[in-house]
PDB file of C-alpha atoms in Angstrom:
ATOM      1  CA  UNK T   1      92.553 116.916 120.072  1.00 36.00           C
ATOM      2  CA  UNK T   2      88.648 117.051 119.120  1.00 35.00           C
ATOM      3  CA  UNK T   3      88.004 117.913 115.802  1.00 33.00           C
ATOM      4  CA  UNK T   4      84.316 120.171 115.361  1.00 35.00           C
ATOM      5  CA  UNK T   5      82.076 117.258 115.652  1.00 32.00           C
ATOM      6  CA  UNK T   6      79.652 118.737 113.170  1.00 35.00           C
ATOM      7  CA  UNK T   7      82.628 118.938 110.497  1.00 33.00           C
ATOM      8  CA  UNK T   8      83.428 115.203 111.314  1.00 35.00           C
ATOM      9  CA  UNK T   9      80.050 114.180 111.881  1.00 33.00           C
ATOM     10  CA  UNK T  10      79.714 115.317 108.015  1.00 36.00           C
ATOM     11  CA  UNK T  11      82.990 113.569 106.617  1.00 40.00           C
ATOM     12  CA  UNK T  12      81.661 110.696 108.315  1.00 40.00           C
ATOM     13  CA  UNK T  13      78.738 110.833 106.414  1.00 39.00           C
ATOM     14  CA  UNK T  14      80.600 111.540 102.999  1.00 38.00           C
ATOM     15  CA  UNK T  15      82.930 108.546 103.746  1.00 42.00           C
ATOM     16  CA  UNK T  16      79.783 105.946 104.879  1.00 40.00           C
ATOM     17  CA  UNK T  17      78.600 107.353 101.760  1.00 39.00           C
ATOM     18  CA  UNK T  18      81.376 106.403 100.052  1.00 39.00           C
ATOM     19  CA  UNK T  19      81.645 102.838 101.598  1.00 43.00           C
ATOM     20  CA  UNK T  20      77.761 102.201 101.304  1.00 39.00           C
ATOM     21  CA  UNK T  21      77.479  98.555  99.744  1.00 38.00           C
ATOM     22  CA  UNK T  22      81.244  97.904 100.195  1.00 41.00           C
ATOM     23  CA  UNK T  23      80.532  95.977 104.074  1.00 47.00           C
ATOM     24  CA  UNK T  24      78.057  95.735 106.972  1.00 51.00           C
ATOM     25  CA  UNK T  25      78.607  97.678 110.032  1.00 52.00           C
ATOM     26  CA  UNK T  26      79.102  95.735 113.252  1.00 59.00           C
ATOM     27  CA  UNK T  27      77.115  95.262 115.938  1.00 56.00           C
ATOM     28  CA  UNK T  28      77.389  95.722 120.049  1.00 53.00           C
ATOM     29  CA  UNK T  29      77.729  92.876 122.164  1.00 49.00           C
ATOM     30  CA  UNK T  30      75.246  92.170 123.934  1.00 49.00           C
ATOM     31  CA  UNK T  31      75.566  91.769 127.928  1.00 45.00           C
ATOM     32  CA  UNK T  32      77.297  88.515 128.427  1.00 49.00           C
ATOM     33  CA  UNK T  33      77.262  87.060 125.096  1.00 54.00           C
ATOM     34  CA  UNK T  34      81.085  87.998 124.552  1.00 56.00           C
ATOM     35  CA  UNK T  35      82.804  85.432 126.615  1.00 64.00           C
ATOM     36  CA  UNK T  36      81.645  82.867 124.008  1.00 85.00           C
ATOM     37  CA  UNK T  37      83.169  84.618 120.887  1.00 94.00           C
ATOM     38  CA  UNK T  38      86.797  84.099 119.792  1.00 95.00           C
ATOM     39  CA  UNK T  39      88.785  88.234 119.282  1.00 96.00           C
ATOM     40  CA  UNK T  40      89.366  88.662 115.851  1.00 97.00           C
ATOM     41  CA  UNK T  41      92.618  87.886 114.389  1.00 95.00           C
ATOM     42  CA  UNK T  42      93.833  87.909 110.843  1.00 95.00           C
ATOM     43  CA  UNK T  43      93.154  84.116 110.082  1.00 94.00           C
ATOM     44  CA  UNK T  44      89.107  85.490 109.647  1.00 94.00           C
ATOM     45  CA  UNK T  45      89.628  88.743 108.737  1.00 97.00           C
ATOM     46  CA  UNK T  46      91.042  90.946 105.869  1.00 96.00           C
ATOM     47  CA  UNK T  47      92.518  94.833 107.142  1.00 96.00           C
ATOM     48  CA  UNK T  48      92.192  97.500 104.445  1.00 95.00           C
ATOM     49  CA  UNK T  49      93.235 101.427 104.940  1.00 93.00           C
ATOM     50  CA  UNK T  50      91.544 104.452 103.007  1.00 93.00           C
ATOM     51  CA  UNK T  51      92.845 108.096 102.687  1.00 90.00           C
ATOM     52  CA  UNK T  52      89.958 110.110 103.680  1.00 89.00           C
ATOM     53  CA  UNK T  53      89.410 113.911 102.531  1.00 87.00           C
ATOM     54  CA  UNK T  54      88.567 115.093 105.649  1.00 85.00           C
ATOM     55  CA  UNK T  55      89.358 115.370 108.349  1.00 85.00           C
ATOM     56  CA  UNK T  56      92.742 116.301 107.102  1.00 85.00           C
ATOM     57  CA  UNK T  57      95.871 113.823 108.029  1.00 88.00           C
ATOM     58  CA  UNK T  58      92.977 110.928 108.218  1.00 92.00           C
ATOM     59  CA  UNK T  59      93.268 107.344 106.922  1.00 93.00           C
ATOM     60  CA  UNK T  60      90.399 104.750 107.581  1.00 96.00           C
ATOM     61  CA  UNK T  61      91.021 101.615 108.784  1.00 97.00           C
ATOM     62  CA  UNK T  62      88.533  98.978 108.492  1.00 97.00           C
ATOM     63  CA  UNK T  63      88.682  95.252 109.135  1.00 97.00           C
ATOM     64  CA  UNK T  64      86.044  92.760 107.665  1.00 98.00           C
ATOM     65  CA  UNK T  65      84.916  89.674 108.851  1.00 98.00           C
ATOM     66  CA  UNK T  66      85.830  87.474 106.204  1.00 97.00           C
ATOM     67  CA  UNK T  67      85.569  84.349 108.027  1.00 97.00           C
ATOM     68  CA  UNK T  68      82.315  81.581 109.028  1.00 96.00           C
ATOM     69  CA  UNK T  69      82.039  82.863 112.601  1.00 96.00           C
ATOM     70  CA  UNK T  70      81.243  85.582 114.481  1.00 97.00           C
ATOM     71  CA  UNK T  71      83.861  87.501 116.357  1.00 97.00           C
ATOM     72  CA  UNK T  72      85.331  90.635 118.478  1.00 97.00           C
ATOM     73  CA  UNK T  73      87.449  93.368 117.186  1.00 97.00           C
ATOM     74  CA  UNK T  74      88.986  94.397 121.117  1.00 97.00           C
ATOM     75  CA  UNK T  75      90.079  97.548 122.140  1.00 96.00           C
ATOM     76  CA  UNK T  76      92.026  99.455 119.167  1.00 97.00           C
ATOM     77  CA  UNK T  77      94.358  98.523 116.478  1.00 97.00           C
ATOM     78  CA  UNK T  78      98.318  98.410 117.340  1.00 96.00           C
ATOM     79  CA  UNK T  79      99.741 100.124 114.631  1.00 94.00           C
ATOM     80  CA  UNK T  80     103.363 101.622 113.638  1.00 92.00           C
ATOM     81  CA  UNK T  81     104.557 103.345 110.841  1.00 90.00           C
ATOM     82  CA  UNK T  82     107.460 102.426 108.450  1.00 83.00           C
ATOM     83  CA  UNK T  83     110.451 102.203 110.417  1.00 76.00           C
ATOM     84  CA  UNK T  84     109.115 103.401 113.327  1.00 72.00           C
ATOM     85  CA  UNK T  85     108.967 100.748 116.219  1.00 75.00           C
ATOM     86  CA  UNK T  86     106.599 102.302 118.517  1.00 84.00           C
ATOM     87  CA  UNK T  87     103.079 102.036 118.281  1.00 90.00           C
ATOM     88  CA  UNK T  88     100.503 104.614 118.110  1.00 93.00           C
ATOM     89  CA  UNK T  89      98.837 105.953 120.753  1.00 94.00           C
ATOM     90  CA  UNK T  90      95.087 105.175 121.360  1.00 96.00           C
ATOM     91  CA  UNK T  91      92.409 108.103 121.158  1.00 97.00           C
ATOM     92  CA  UNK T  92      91.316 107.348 124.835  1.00 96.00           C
ATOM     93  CA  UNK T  93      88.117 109.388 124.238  1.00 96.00           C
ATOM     94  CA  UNK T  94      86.793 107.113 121.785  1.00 97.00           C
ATOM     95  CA  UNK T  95      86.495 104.024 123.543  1.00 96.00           C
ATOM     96  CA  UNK T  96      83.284 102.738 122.633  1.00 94.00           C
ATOM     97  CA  UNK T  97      80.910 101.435 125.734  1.00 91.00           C
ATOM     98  CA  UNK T  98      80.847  97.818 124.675  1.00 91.00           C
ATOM     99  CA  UNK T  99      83.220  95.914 122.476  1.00 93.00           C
ATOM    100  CA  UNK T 100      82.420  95.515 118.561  1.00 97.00           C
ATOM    101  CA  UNK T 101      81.473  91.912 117.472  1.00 97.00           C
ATOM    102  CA  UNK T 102      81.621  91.296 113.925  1.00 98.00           C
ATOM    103  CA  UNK T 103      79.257  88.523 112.171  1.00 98.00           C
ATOM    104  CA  UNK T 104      80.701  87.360 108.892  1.00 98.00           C
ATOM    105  CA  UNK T 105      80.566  89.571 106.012  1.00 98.00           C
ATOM    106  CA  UNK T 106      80.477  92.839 109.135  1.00 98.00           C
ATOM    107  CA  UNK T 107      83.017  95.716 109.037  1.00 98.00           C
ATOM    108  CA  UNK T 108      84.635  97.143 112.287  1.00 98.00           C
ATOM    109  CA  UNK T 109      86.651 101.330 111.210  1.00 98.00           C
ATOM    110  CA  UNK T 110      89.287 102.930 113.548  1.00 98.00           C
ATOM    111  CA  UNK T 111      90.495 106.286 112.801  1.00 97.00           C
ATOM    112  CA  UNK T 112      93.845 106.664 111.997  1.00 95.00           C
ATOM    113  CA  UNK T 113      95.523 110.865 113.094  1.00 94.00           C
ATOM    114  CA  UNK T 114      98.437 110.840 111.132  1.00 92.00           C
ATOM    115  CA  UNK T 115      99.828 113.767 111.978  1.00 89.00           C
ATOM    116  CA  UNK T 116      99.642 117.492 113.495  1.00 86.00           C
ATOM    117  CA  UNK T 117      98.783 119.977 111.139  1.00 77.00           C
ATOM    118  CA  UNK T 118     102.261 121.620 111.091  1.00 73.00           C
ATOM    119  CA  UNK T 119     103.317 118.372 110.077  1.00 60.00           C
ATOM    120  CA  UNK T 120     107.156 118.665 111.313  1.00 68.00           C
ATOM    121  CA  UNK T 121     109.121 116.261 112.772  1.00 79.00           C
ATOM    122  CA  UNK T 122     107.714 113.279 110.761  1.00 85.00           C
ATOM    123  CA  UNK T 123     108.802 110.855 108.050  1.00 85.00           C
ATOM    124  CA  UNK T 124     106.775 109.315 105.092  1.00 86.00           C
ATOM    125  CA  UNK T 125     105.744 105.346 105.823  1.00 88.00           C
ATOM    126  CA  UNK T 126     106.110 103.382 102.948  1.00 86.00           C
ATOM    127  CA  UNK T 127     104.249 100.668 105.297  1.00 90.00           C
ATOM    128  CA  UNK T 128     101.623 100.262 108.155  1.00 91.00           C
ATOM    129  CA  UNK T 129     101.855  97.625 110.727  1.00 92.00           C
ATOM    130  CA  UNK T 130      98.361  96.481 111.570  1.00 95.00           C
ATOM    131  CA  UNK T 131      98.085  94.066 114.781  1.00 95.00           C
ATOM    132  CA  UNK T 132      95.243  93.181 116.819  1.00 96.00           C
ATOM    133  CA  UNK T 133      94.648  93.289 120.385  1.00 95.00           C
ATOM    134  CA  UNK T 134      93.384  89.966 122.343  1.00 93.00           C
ATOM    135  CA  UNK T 135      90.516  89.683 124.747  1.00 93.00           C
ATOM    136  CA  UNK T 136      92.786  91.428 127.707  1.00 91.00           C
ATOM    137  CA  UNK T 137      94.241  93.854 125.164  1.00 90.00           C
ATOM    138  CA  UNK T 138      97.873  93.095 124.426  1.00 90.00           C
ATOM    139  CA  UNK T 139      98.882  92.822 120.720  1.00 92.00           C
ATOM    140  CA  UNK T 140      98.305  89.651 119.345  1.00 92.00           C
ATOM    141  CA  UNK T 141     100.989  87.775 116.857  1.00 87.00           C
ATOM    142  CA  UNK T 142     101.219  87.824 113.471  1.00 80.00           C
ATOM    143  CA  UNK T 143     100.341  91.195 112.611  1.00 85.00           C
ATOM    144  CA  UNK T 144      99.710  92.368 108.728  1.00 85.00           C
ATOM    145  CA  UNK T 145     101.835  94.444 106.692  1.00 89.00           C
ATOM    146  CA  UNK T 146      99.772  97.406 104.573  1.00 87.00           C
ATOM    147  CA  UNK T 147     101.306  99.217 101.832  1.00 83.00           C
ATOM    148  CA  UNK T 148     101.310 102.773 103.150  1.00 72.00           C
ATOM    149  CA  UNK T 149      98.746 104.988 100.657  1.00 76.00           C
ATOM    150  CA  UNK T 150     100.975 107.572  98.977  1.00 74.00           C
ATOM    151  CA  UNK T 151     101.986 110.732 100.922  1.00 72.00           C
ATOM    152  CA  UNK T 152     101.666 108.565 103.876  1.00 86.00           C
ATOM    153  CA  UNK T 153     103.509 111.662 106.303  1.00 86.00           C
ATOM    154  CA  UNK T 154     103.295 110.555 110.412  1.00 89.00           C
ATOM    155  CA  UNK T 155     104.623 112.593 113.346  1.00 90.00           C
ATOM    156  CA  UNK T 156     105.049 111.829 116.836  1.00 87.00           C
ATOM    157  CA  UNK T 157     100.999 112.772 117.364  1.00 91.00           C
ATOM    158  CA  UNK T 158      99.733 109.687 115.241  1.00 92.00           C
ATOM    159  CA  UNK T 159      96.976 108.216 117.677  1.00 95.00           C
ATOM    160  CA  UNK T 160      94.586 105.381 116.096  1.00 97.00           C
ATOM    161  CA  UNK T 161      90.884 105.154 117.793  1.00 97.00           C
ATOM    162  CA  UNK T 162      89.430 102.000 118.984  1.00 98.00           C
ATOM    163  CA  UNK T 163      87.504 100.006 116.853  1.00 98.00           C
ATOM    164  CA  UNK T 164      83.990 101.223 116.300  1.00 98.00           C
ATOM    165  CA  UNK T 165      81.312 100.112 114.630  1.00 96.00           C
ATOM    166  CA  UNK T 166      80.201 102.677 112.049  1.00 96.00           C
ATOM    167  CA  UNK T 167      82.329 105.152 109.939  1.00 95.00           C
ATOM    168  CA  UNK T 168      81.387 108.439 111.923  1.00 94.00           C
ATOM    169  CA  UNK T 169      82.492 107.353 115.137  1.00 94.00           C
ATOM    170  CA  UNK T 170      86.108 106.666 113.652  1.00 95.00           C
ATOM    171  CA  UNK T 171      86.375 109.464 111.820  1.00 93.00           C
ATOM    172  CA  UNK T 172      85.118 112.075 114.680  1.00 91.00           C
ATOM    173  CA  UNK T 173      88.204 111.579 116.784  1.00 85.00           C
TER     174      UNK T 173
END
């Protein structure tokens, strides 16, 4: 479900406030200049998660290029929650129209829905699952384990965005 862009547009801009200084937002690929760069994976990047104040039931994802190369943060995160096996489903609607390359030292945010705002039927996650998806977007291996922020509460709505390259566009969704 779309949240009022103008409300989201706004906690976008309070959280990239927030952020400013903390990591350089990605850029587009440019046409045909992908097929040379490697997808990010966890060997040359770090993941770190944020609670943000609104939208309500948010957390921020962002991953950060922490390696010597360039590379591409594909499709969306594969995520799952504590005990939960399942993955989350992807905000179709915020597929971005090219994929997000990252230069070293460049940030890539996906928003994270953790729940409805009833909030029934969930659990709390002491832990969040973070994998990334390969060039044809399957999960790759060797996902990372983040310590759930506290409160973490996720239903059966959680949906994760696809990586985009500034703060408002993940946190619209």
């Amino acid at each position: 479900m779309k949240k009022n862009i103008g409300t989201a547009l706004a906690a976008g801009a309070l959280t990239a406030a927030a952020l400013a200084g903390s990591a350089v937002q990605a850029q587009a690929a440019p046409a045909g200049d992908s097929t040379a760069i490697a997808a990010c994976s966890f060997q040359d990047t770090e993941a770190t998660m944020q609670d943000l104040p609104t939208p309500i039931n948010h957390h921020l994802l962002t991953l950060t290029n922490t390696g010597d190369s360039r590379c591409i943060a594909y499709g969306a995160p594969w995520t799952t929650f504590g005990a939960r096996q399942d993955p989350a489903g992807v905000v179709e609607d915020s597929q971005p129209q090219s994929t997000v390359v990252l230069d070293p030292g460049q940030s890539a945010y996906a928003g994270i829905l953790l729940s409805s705002a009833e909030g029934s039927g969930g659990h709390r996650a002491a832990n969040i699952r973070v994998a990334l998806s390969d060039r044809d977007g399957g999960e790759q291996r060797g996902g990372h384990v983040l310590s759930a922020l506290p409160d973490t509460w996720v239903d059966n709505t959680v949906r994760v965005t696809y990586w985009q390259s500034g703060v408002a566009d993940a946190v619209r969704y």
